[in-house]
mmCIF file with all atom_site columns, C-alpha atoms in Angstrom:
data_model
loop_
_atom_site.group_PDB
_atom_site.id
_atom_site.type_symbol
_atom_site.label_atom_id
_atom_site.label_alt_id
_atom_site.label_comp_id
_atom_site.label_asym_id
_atom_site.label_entity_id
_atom_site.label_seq_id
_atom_site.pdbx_PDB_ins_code
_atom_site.Cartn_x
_atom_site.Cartn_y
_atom_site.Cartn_z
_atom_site.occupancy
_atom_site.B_iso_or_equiv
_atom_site.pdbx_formal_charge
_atom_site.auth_seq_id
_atom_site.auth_comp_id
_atom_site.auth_asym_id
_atom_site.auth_atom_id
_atom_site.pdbx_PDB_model_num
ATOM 1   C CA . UNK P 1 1   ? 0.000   0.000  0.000   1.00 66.00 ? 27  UNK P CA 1
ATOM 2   C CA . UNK P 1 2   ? 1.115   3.518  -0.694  1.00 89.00 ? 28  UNK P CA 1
ATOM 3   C CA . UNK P 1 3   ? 2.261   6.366  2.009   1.00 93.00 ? 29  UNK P CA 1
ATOM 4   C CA . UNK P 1 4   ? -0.544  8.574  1.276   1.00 94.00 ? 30  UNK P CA 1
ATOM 5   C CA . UNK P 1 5   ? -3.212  5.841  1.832   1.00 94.00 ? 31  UNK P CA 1
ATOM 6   C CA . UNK P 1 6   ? -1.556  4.774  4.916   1.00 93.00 ? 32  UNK P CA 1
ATOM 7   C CA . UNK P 1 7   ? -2.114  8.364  5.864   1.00 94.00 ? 33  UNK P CA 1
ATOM 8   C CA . UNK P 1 8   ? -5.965  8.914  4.988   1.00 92.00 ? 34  UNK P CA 1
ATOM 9   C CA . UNK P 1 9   ? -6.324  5.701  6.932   1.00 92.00 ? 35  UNK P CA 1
ATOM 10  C CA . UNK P 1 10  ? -5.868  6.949  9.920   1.00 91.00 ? 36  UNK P CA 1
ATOM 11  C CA . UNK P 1 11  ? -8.101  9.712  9.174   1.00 88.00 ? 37  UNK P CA 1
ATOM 12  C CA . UNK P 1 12  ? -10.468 7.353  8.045   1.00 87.00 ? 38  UNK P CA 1
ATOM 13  C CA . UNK P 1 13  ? -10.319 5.827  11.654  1.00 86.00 ? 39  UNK P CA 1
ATOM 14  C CA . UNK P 1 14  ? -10.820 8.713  13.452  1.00 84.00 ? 40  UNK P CA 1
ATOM 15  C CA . UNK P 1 15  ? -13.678 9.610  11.214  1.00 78.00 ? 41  UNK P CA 1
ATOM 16  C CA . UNK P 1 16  ? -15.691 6.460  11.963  1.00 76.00 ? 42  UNK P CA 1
ATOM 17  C CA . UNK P 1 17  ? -15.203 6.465  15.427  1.00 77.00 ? 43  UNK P CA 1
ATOM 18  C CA . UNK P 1 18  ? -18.605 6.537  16.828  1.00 65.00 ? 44  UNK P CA 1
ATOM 19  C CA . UNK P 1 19  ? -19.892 3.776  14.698  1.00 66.00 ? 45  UNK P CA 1
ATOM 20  C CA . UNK P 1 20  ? -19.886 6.234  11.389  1.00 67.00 ? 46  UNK P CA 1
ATOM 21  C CA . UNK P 1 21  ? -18.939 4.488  8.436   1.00 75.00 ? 47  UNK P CA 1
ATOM 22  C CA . UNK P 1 22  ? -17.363 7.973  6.053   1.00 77.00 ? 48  UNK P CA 1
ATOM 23  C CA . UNK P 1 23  ? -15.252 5.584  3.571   1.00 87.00 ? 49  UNK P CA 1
ATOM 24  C CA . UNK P 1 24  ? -14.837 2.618  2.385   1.00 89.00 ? 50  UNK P CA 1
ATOM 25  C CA . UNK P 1 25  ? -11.948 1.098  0.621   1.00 92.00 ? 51  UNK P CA 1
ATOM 26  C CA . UNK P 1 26  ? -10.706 -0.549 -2.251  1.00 95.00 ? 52  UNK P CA 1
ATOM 27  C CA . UNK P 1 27  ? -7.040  -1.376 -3.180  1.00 95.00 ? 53  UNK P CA 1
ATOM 28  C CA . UNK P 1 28  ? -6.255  -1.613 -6.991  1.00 95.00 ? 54  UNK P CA 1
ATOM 29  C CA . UNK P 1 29  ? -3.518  -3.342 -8.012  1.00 92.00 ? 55  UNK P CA 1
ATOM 30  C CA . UNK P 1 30  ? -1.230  -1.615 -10.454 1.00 93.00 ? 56  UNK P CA 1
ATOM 31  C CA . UNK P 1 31  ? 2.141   -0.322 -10.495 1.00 93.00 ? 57  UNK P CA 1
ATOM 32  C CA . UNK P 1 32  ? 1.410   3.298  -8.799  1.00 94.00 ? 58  UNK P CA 1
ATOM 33  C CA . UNK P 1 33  ? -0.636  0.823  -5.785  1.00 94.00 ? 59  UNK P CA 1
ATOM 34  C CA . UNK P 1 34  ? -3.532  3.422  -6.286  1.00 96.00 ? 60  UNK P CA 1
ATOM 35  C CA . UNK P 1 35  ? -6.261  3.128  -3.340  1.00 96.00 ? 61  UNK P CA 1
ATOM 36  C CA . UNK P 1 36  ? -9.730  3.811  -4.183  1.00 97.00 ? 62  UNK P CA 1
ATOM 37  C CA . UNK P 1 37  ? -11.631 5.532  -1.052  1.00 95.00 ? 63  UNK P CA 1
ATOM 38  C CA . UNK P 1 38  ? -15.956 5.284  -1.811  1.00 95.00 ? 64  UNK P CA 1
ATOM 39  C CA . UNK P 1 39  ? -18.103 8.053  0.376   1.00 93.00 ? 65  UNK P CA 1
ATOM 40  C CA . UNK P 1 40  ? -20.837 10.278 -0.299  1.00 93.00 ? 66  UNK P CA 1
ATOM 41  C CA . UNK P 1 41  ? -21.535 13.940 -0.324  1.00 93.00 ? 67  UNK P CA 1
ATOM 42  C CA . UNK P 1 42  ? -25.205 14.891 0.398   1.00 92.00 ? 68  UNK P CA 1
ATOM 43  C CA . UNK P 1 43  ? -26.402 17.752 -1.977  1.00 93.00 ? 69  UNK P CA 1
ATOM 44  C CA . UNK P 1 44  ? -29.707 18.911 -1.408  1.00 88.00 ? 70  UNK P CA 1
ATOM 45  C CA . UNK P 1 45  ? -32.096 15.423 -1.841  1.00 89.00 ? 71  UNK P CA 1
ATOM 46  C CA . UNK P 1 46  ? -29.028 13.959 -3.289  1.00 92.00 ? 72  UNK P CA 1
ATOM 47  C CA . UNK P 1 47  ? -26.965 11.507 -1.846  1.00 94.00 ? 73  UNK P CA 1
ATOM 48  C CA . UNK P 1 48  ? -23.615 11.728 -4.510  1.00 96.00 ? 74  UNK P CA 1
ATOM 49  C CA . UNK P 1 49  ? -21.052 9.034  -4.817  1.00 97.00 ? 75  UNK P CA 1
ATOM 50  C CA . UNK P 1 50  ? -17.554 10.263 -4.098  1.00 97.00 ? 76  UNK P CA 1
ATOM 51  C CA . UNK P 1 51  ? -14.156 8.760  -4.812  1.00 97.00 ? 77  UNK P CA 1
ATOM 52  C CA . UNK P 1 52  ? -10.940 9.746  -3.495  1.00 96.00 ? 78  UNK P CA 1
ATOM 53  C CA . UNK P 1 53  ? -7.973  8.317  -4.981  1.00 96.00 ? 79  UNK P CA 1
ATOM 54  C CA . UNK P 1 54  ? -4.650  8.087  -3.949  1.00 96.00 ? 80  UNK P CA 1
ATOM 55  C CA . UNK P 1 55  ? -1.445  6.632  -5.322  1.00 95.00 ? 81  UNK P CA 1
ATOM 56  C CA . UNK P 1 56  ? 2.574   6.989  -5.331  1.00 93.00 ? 82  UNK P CA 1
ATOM 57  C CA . UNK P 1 57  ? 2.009   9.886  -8.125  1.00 94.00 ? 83  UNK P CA 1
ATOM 58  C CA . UNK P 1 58  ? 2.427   13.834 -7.241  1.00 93.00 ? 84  UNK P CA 1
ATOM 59  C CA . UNK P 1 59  ? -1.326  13.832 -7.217  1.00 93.00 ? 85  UNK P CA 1
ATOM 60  C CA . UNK P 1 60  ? -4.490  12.678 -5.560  1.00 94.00 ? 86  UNK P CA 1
ATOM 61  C CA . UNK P 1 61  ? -8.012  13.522 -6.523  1.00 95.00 ? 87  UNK P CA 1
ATOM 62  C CA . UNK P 1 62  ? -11.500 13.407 -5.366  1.00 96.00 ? 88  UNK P CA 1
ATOM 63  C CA . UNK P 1 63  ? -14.431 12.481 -7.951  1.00 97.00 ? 89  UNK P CA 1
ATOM 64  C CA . UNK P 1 64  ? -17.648 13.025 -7.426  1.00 98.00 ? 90  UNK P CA 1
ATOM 65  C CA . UNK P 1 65  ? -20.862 11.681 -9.580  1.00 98.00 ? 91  UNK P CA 1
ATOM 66  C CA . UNK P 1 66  ? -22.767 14.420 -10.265 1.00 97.00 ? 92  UNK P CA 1
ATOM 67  C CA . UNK P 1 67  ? -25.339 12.419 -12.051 1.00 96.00 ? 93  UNK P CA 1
ATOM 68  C CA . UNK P 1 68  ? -25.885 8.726  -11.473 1.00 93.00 ? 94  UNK P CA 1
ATOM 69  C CA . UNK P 1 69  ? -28.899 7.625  -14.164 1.00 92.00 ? 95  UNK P CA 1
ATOM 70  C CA . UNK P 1 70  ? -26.745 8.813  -17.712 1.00 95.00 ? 96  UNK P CA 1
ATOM 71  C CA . UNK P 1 71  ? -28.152 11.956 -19.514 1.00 96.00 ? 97  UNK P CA 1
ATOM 72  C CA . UNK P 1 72  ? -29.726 11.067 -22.980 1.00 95.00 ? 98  UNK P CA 1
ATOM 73  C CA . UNK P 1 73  ? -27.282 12.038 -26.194 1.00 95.00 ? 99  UNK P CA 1
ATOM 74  C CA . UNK P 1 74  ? -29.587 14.926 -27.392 1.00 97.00 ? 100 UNK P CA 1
ATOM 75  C CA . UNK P 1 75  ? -28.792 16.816 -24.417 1.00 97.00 ? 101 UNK P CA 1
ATOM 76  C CA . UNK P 1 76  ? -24.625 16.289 -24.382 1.00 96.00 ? 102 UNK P CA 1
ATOM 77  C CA . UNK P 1 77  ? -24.135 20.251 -26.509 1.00 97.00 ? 103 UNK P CA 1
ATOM 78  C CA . UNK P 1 78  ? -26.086 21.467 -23.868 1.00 97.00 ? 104 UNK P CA 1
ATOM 79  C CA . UNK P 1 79  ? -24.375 20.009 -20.637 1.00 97.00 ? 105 UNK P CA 1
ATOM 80  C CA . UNK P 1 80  ? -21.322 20.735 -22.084 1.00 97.00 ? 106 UNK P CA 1
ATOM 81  C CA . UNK P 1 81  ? -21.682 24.329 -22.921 1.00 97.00 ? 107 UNK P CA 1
ATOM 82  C CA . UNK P 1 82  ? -22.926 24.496 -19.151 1.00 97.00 ? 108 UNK P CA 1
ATOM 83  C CA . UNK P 1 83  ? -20.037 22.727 -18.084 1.00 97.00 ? 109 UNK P CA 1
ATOM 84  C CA . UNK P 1 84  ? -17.585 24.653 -19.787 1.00 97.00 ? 110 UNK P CA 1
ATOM 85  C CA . UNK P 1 85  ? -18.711 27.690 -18.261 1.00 96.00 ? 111 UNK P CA 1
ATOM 86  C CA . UNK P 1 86  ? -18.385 26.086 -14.875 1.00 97.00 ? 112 UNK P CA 1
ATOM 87  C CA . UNK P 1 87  ? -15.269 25.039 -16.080 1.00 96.00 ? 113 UNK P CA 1
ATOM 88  C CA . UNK P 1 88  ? -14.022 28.686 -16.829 1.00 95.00 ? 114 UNK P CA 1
ATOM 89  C CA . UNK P 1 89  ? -15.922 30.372 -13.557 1.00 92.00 ? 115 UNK P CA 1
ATOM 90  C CA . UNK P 1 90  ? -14.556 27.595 -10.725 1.00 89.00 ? 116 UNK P CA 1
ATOM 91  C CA . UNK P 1 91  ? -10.646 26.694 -10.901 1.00 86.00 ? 117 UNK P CA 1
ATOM 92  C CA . UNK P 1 92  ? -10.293 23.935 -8.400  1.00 88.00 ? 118 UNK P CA 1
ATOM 93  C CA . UNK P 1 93  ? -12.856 21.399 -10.519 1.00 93.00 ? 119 UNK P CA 1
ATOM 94  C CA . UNK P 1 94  ? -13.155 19.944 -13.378 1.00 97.00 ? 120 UNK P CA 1
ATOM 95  C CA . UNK P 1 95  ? -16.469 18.810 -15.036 1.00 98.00 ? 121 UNK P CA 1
ATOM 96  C CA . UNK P 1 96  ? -16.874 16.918 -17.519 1.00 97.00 ? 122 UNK P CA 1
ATOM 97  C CA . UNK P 1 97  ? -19.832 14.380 -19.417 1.00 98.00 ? 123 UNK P CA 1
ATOM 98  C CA . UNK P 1 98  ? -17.756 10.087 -19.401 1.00 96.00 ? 124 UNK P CA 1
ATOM 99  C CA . UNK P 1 99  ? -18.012 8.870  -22.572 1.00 94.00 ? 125 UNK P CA 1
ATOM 100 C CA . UNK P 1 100 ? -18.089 5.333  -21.043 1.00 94.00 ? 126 UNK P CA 1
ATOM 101 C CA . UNK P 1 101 ? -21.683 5.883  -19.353 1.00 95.00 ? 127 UNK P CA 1
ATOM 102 C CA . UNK P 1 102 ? -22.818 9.624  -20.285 1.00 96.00 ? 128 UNK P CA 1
ATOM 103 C CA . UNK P 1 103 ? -23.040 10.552 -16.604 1.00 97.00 ? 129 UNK P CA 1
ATOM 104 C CA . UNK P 1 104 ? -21.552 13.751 -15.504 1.00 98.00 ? 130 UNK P CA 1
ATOM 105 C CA . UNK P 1 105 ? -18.986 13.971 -13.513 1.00 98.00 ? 131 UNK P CA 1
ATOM 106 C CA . UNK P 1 106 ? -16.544 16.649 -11.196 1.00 98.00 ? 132 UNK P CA 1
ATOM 107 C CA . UNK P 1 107 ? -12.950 16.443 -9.941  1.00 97.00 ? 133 UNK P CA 1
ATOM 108 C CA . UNK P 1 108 ? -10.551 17.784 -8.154  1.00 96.00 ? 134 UNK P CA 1
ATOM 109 C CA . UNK P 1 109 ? -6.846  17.254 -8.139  1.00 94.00 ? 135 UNK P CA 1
ATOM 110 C CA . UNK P 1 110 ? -5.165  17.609 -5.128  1.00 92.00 ? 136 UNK P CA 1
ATOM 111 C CA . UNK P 1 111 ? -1.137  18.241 -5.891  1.00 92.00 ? 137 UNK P CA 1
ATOM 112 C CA . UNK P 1 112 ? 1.308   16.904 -3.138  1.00 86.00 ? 138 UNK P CA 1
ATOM 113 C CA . UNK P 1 113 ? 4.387   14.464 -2.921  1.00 89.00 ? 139 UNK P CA 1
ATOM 114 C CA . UNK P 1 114 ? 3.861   11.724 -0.262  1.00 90.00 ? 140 UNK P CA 1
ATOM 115 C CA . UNK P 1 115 ? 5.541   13.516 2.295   1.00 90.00 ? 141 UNK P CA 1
ATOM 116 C CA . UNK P 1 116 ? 3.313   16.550 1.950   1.00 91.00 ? 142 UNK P CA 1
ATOM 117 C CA . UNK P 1 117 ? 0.273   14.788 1.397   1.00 93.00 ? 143 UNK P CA 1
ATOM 118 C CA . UNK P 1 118 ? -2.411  15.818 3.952   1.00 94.00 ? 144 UNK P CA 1
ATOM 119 C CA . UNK P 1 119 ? -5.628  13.810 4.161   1.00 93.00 ? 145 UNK P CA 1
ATOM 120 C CA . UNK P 1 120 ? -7.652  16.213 6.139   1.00 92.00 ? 146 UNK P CA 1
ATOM 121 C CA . UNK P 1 121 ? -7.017  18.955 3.118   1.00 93.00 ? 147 UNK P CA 1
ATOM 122 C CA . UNK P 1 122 ? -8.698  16.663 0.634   1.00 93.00 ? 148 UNK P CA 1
ATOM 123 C CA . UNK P 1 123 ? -12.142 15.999 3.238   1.00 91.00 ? 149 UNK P CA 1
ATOM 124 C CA . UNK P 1 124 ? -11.954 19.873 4.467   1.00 92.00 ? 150 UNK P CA 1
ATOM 125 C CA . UNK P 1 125 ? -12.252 20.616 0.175   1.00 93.00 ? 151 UNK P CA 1
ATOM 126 C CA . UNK P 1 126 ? -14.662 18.393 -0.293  1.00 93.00 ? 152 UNK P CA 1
ATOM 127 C CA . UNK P 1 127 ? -16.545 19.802 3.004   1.00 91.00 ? 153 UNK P CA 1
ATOM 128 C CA . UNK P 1 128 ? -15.884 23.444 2.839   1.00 95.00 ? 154 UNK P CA 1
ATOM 129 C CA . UNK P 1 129 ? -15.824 24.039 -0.978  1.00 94.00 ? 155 UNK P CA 1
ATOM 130 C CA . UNK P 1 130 ? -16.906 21.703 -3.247  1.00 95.00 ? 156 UNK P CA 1
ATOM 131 C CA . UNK P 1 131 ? -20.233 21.121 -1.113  1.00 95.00 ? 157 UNK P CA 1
ATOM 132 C CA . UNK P 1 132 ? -21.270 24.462 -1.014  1.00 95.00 ? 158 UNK P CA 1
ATOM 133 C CA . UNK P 1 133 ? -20.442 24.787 -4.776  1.00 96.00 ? 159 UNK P CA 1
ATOM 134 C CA . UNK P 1 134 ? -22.678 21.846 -5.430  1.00 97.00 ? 160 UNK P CA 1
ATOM 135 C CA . UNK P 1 135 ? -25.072 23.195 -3.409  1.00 96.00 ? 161 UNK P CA 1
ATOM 136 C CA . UNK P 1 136 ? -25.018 26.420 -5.663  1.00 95.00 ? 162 UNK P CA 1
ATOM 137 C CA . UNK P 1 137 ? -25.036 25.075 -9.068  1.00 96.00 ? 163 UNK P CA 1
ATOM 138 C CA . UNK P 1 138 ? -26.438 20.938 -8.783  1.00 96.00 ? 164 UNK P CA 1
ATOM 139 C CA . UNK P 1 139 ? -30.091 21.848 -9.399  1.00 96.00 ? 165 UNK P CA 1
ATOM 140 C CA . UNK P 1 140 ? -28.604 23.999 -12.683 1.00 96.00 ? 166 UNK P CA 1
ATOM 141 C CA . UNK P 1 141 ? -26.737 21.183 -14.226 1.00 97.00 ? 167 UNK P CA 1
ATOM 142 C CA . UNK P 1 142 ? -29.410 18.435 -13.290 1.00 96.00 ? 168 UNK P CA 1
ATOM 143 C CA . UNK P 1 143 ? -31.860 21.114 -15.085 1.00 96.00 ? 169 UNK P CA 1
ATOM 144 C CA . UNK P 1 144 ? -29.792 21.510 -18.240 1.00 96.00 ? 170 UNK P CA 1
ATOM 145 C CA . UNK P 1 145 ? -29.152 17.716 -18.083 1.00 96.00 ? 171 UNK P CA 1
ATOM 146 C CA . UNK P 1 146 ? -32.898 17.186 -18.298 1.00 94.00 ? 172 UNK P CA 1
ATOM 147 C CA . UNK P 1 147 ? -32.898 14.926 -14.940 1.00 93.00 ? 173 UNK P CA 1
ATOM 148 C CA . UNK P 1 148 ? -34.659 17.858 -12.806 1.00 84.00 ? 174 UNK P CA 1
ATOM 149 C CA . UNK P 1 149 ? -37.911 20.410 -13.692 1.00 70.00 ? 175 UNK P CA 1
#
């Protein structure tokens, strides 16, 4: 297992002290022994799965599903014009529509060599910024996406 996963572990255990159950994880295995953390961010009615990955690279990054049923083709130009003006407002995400399953998707790279790496930075972002950002602008995209009225 890598240093920085080693790390979030143990603020993984402090986390679910109490009987609360924040992450769970998966271990890949390839050659940069990248470690797959699942969660969830609530968003208005909207429970959203989050991943936070972490390997031996100079980066880490949190994804979250912004959409979980995919959004139908007709509505891609759309989404993406929306997206790209997210894109250009917000500087610490990254939206984009997968071409493996048409949902929509945000992340967030986190830059930081093992021995910098600081687990409670990536959970404080996803807590203190990207939250309140989806809180802001999820109805919008869900709208434009054709998944909300």
């Amino acid at each position: 297992m890598n240093q920085k996963a080693e790390k979030f572990d143990l603020l993984v255990a402090d986390l679910n002290k109490g009987g609360n159950s924040w992450f769970t994880k998966e271990e890949m295995t390839d050659d940069l022994h990248t470690v797959v953390y699942h969660g969830r961010l609530d968003v208005h009615e909207h429970s959203l799965p989050v991943f936070i990955v972490v390997d031996d690279s100079a980066f880490s990054y949190a994804r979250i599903a912004i959409t979980t049923t995919s959004i139908d083709e007709k509505v891609i130009p759309a989404v993406l014009k929306e997206l790209n003006t997210l894109n250009q407002d917000y500087k610490v995400s990254k939206y984009y529509v997968s071409n493996e399953d048409n949902n929509i998707y945000m992340d967030v790279s986190v830059p930081g060599l093992t021995e910098q790496f600081d687990p409670t930075v990536v959970v404080n972002l996803l807590l203190e910024v990207v939250q309140p950002h989806l809180d802001a602008v999820h109805k919008g995209i869900l709208k434009v996406a054709g998944l909300a009225k």
